mmCIF file of C-alpha atoms in Angstrom:
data_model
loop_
_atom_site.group_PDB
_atom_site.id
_atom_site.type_symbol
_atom_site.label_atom_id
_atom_site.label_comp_id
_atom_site.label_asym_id
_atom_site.label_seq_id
_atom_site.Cartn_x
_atom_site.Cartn_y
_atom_site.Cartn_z
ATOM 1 C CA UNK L 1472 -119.597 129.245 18.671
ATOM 2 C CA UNK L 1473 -118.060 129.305 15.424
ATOM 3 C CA UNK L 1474 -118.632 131.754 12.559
ATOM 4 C CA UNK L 1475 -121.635 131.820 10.400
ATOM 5 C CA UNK L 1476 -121.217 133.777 7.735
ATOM 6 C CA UNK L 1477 -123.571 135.067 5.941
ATOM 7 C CA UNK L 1478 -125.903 132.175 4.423
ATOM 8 C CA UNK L 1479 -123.166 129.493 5.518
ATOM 9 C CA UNK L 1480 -123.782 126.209 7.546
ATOM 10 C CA UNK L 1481 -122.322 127.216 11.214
ATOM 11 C CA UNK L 1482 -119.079 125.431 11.591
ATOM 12 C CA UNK L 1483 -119.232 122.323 13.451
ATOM 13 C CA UNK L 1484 -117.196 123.471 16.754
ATOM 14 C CA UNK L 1485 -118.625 124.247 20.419
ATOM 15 C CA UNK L 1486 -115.807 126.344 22.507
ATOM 16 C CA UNK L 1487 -117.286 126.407 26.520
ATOM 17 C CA UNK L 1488 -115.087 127.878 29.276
ATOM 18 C CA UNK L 1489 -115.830 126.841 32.803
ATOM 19 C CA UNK L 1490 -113.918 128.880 34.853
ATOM 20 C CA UNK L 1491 -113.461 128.139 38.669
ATOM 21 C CA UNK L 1492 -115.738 124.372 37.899
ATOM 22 C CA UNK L 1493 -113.497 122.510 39.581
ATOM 23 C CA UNK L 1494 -114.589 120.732 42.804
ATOM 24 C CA UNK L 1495 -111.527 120.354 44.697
ATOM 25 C CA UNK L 1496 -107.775 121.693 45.357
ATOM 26 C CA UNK L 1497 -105.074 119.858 45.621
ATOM 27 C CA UNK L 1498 -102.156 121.103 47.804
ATOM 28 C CA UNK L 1499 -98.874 119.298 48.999
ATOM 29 C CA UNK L 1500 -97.664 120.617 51.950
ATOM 30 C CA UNK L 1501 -94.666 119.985 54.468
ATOM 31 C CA UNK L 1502 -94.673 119.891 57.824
ATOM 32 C CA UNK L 1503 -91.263 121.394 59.421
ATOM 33 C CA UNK L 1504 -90.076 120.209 62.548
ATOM 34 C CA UNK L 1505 -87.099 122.036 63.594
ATOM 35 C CA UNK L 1506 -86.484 120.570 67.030
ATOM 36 C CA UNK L 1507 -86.184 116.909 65.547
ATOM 37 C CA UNK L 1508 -87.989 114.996 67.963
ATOM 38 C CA UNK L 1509 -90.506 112.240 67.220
ATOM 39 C CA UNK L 1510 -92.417 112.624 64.133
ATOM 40 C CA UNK L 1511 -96.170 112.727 63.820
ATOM 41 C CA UNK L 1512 -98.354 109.633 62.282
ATOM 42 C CA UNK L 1513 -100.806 109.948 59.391
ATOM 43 C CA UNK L 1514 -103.699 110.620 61.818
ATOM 44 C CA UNK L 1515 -102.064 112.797 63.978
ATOM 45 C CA UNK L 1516 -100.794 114.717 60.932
ATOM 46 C CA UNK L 1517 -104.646 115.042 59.730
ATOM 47 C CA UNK L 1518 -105.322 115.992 63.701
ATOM 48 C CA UNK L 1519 -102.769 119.213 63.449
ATOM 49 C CA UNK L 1520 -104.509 120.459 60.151
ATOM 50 C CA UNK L 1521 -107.825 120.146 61.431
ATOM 51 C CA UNK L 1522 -107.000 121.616 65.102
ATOM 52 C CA UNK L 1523 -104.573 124.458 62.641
ATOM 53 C CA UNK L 1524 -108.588 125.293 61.070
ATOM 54 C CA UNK L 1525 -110.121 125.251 64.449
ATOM 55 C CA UNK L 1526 -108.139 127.918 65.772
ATOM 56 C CA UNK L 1527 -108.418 130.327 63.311
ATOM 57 C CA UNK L 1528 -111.834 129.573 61.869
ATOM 58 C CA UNK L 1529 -113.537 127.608 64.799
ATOM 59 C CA UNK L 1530 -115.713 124.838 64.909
ATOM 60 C CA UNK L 1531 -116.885 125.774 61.004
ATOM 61 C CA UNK L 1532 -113.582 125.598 59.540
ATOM 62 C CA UNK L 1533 -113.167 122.236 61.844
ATOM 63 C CA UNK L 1534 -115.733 120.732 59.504
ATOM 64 C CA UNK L 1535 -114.137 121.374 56.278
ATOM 65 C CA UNK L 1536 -113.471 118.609 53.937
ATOM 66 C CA UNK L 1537 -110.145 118.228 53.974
ATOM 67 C CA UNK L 1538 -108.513 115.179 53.139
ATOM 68 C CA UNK L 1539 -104.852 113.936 53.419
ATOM 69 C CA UNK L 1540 -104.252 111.791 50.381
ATOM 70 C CA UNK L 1541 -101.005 110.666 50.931
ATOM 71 C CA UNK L 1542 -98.515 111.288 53.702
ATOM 72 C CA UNK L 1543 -94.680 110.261 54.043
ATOM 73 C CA UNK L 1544 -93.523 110.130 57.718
ATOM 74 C CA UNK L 1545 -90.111 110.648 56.787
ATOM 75 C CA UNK L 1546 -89.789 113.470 55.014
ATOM 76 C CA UNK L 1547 -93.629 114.729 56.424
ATOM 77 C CA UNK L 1548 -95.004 115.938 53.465
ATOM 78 C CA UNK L 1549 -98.466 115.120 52.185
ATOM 79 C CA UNK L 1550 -100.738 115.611 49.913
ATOM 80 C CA UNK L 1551 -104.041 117.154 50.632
ATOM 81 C CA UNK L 1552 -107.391 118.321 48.807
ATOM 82 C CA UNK L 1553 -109.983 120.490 50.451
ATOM 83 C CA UNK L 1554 -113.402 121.924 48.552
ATOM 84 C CA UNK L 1555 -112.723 124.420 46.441
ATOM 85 C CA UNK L 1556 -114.666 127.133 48.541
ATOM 86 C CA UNK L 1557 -112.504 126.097 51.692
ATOM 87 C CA UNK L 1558 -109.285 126.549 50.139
ATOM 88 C CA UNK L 1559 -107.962 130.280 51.777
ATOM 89 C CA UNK L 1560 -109.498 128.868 55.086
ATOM 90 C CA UNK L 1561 -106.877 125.482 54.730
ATOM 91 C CA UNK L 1562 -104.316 127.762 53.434
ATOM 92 C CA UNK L 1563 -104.320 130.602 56.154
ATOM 93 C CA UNK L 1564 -104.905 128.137 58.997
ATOM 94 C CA UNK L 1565 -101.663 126.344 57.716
ATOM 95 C CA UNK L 1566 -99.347 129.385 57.352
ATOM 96 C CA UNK L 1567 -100.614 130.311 60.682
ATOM 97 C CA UNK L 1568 -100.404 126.772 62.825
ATOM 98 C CA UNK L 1569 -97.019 127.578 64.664
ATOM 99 C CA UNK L 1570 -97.033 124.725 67.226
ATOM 100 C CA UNK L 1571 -97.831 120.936 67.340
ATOM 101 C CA UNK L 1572 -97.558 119.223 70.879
ATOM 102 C CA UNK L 1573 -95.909 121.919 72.262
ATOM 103 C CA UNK L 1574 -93.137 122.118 69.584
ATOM 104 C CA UNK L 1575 -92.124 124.489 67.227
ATOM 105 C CA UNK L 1576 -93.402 123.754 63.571
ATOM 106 C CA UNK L 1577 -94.303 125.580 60.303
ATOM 107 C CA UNK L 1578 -96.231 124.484 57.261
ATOM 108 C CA UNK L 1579 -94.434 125.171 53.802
ATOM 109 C CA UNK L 1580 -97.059 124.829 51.077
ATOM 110 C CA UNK L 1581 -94.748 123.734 47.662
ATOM 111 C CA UNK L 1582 -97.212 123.660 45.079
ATOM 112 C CA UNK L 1583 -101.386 123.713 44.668
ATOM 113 C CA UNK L 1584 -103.398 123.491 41.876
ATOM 114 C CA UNK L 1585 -107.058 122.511 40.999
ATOM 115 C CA UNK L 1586 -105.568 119.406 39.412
ATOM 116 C CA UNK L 1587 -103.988 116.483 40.612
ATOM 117 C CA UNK L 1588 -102.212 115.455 38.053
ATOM 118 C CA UNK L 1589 -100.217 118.892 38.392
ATOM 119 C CA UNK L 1590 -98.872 117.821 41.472
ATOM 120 C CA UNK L 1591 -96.891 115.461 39.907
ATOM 121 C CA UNK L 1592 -94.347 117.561 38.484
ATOM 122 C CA UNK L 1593 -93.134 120.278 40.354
ATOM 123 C CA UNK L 1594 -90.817 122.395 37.795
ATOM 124 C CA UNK L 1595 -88.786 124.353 40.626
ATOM 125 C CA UNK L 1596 -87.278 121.479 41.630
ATOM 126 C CA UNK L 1597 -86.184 120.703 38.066
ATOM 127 C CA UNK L 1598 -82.696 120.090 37.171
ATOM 128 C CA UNK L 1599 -81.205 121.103 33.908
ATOM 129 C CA UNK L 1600 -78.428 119.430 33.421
ATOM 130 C CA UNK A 320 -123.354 158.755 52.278
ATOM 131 C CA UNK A 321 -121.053 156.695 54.632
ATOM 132 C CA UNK A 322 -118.721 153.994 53.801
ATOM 133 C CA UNK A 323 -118.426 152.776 57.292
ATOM 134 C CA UNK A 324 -121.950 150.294 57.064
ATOM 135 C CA UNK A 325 -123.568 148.967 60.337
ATOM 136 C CA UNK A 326 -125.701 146.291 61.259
ATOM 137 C CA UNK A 327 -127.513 146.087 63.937
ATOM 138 C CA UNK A 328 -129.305 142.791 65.199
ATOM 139 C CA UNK A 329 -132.443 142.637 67.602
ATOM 140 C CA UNK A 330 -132.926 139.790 69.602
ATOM 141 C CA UNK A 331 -134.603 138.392 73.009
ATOM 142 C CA UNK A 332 -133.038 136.597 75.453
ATOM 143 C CA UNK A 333 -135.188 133.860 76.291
ATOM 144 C CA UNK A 334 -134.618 131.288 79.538
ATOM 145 C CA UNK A 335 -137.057 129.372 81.679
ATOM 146 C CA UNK A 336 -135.022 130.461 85.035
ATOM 147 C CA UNK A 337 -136.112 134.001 85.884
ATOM 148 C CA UNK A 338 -132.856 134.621 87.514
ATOM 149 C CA UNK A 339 -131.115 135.030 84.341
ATOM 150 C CA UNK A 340 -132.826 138.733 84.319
ATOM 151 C CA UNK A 341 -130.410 139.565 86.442
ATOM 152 C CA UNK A 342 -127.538 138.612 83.642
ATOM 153 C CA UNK A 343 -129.005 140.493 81.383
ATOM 154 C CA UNK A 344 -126.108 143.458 81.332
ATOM 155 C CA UNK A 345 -123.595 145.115 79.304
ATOM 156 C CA UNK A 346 -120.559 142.829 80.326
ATOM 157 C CA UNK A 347 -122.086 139.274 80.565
ATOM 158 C CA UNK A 348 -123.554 139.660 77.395
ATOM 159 C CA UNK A 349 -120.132 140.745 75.468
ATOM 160 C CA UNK A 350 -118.399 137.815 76.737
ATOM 161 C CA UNK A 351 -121.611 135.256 75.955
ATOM 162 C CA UNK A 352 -121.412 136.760 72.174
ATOM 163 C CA UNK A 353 -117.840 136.789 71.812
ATOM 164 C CA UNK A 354 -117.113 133.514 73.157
ATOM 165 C CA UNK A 355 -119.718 131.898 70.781
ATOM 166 C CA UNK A 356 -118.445 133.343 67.991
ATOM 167 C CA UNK A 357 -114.769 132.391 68.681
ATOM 168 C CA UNK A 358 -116.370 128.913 69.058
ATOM 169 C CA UNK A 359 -117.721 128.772 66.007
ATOM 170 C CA UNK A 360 -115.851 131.049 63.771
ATOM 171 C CA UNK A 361 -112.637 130.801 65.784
ATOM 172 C CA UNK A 362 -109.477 133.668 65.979
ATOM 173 C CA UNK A 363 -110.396 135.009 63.019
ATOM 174 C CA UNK A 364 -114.322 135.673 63.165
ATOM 175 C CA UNK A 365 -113.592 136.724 66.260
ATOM 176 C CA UNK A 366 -111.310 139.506 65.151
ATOM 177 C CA UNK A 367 -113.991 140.197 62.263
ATOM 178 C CA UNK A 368 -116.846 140.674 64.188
ATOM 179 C CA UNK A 369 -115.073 142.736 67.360
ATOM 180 C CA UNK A 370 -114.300 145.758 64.912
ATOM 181 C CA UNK A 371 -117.316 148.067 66.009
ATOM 182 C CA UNK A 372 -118.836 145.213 67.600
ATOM 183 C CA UNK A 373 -120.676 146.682 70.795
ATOM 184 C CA UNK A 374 -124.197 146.043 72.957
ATOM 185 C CA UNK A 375 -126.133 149.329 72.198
ATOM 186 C CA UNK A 376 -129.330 148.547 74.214
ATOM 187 C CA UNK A 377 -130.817 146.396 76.481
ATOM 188 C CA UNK A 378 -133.884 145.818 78.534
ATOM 189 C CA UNK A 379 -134.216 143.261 81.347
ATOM 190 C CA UNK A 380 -137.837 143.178 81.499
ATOM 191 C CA UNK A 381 -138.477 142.426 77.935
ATOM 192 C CA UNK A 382 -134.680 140.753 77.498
ATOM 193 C CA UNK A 383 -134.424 142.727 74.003
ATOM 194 C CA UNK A 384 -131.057 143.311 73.127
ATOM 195 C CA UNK A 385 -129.839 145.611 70.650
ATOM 196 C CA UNK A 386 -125.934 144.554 69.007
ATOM 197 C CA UNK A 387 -124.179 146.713 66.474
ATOM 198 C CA UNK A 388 -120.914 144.989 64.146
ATOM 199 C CA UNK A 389 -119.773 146.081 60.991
ATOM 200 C CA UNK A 390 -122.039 144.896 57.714
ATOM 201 C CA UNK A 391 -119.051 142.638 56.595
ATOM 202 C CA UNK A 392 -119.192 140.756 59.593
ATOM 203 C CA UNK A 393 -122.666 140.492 60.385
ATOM 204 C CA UNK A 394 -123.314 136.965 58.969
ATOM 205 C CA UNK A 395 -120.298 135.832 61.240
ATOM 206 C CA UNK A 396 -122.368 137.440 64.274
ATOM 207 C CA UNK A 397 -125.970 136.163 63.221
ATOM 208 C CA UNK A 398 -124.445 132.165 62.401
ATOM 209 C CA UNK A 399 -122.881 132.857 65.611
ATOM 210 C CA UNK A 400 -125.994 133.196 68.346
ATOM 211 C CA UNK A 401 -127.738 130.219 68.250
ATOM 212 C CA UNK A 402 -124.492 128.673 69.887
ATOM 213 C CA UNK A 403 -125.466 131.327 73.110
ATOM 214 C CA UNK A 404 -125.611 128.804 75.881
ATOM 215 C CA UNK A 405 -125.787 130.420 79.146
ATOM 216 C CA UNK A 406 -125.101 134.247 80.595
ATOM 217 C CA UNK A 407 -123.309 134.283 83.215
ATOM 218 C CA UNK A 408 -122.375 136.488 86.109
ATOM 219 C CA UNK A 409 -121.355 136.817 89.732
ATOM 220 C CA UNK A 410 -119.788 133.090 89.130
ATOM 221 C CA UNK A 411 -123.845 131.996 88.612
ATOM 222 C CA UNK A 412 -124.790 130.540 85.067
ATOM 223 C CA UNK A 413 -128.128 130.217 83.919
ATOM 224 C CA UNK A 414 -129.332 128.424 80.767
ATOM 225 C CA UNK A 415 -131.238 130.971 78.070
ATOM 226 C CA UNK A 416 -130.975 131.169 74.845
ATOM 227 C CA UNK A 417 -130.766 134.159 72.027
ATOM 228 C CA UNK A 418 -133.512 134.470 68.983
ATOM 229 C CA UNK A 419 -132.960 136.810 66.560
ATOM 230 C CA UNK A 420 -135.927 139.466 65.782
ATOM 231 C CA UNK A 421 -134.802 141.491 63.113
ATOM 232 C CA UNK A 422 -131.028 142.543 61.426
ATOM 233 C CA UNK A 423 -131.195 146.309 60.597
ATOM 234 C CA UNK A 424 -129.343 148.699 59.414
ATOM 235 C CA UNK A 425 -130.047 151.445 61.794
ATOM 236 C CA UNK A 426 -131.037 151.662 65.324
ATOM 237 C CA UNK A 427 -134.688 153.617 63.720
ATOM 238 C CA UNK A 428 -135.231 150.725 61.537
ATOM 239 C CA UNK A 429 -134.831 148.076 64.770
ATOM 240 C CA UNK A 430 -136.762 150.434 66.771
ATOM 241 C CA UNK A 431 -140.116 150.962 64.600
ATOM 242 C CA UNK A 432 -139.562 147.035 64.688
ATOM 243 C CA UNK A 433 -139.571 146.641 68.334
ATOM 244 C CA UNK A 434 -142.752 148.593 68.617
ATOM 245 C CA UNK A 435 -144.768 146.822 66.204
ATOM 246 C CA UNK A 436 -143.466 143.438 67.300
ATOM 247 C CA UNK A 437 -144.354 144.193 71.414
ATOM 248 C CA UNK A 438 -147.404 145.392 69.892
ATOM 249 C CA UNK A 439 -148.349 142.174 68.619
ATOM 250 C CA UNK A 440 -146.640 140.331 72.224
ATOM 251 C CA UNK A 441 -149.027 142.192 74.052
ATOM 252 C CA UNK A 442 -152.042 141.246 72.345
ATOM 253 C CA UNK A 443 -150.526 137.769 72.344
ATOM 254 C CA UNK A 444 -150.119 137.433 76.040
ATOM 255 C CA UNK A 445 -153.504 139.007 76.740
ATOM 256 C CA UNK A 446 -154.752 136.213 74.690
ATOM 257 C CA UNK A 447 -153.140 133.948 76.458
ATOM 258 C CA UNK A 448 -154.475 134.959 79.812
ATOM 259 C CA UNK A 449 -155.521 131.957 81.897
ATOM 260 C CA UNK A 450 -157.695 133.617 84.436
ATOM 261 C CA UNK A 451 -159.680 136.462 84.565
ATOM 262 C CA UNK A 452 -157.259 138.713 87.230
ATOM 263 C CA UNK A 453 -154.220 139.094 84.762
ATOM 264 C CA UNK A 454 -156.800 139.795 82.000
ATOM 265 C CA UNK A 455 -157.825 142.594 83.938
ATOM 266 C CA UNK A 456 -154.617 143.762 85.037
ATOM 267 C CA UNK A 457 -153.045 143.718 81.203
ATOM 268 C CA UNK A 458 -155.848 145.356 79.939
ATOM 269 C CA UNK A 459 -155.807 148.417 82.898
ATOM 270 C CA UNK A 460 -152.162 148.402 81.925
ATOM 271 C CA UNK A 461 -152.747 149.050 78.126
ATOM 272 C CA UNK A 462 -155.183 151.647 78.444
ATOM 273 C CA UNK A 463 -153.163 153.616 80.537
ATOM 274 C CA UNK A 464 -150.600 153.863 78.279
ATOM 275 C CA UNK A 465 -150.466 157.112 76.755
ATOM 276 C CA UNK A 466 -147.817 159.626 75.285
ATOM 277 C CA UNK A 467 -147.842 162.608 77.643
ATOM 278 C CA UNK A 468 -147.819 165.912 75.471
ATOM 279 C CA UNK A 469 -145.592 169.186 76.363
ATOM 280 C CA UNK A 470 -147.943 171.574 77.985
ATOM 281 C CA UNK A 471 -145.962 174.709 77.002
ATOM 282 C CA UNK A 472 -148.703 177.604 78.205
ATOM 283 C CA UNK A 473 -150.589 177.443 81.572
ATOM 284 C CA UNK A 474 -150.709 174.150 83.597
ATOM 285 C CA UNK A 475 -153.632 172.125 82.964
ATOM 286 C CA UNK A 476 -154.249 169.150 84.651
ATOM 287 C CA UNK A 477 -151.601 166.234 84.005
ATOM 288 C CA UNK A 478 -152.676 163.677 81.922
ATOM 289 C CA UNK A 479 -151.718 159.706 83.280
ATOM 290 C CA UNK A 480 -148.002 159.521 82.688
ATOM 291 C CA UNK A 481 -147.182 156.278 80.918
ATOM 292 C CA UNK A 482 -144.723 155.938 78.019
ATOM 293 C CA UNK A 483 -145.421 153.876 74.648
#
């Protein structure tokens, strides 16, 4: 609210902070597959992050909304966005998925944020020239 | 006042084969809860609710079942036994399934519980009576229930011995 002073007209400002409102998180991930052997599709990349949540939170963290929003097979990094309240389940079933098919793997999460848009730019891999 | 906070959750195991009575123990029981609740909660409700997690009574008659976890986890456990299939034991299965009574948060609170609610079963099932025999029986059976008291002088005669 802004001031009112004493007898003045209240200034013509609103100020609201939402904190935690947003719906979703955003995180881009990448897959690592050491052993270099034949690289996982879009749905069987969405497969190993929802079988990653069934094993450490069962059939409830199964169910999660998670979506992969993009995916590149080459380099096998996506993009993905889960509900905001299932974000530490994604995260910890992720860091703690250590095989697909049999084959070594690890997740690296590079960046997450509550926006999209701030996926975009990742300022670590900035170079000043 | 402690910081270490129980809770401990009363239910009845109920199943239409009377066999599954015999299930009704320590181990089978253990391994029906915790394999539901790595179903559903997987590794790591699993680990949650196994701290302090143990069967602290049990009656095969009445298949009440008394289970203790720690108050952090107890939501994990409760979500969790509904998705009780079958007991098993001896390599037999039989089909039952758990309902929750009451969630306490000590063993006196589940037992004054227990009491009031078989209270109310009994009346229930002697309601239920269909003929005239079992009425009879249930009804001998309830008044001869009595608490015996501790004769501490001379012996007098001994009252019916039946336990609330």
């Amino acid at each position: 609210r802004g001031p009112a002073g004493r007898g003045m007209a209240a200034a013509a400002f609103e100020r609201r902070v939402l904190r935690r409102a947003a719906e979703h998180h955003y995180l881009r991930v990448r897959l690592e597959l050491p052993d270099g052997g034949a690289r996982p599709n879009a749905a069987q990349f969405k497969q190993l992050v929802v079988t990653a949540l069934r094993e450490l939170h069962g059939e409830v963290g199964a169910a999660l909304p998670v979506d992969v929003l993009t995916y590149e097979e080459k380099t096998l990094s996506a993009i993905l966005r889960v509900i905001s309240s299932g974000l530490v389940k994604l995260w910890s079933a992720l860091t703690l998925l250590g095989f697909y098919q049999n084959r070594r793997c690890a997740f690296r999460v590079l960046q997450t944020s509550p926006f999209l848009l701030a996926l975009s730019g990742n300022s670590r891999e900035l170079v000043l020239d | 006042h402690s910081a270490l906070s129980r809770r401990y959750v009363l239910c009845e195991v109920v199943s239409e084969d009377p066999r599954c009575r015999q299930c009704i123990e320590d181990r089978a029981l253990q391994l029906a809860v915790r394999d539901a609740i790595t179903r559903v909660h997987g590794d790591y409700g699993l680990a949650c609710c196994s701290i302090s997690f143990t069967v602290k009574y049990l009656n095969a008659y009445t298949g009440t079942v008394l289970l203790r976890c720690r108050k952090d986890s107890y939501r994990l456990l409760c979500s969790a036994l509904p998705f009780v299939r079958y007991l098993e034991s001896r390599a037999q299965r039989y089909p039952c399934f758990l309902n929750t009574l009451h969630v306490g948060g000590t063993i006196r609170t589940c037992q004054k519980f227990l009491i009031r609610y078989n209270r109310t079963q009994l009346l229930r099932l002697l309601q239920n009576c269909t003929n005239e025999e079992e009425r009879q029986c249930i009804q001998k059976s309830l008044l001869s229930c009595s608490l015996t008291e501790e004769q501490s002088h001379s012996a007098d005669e001994e009252e019916d011995d039946g336990t609330e």
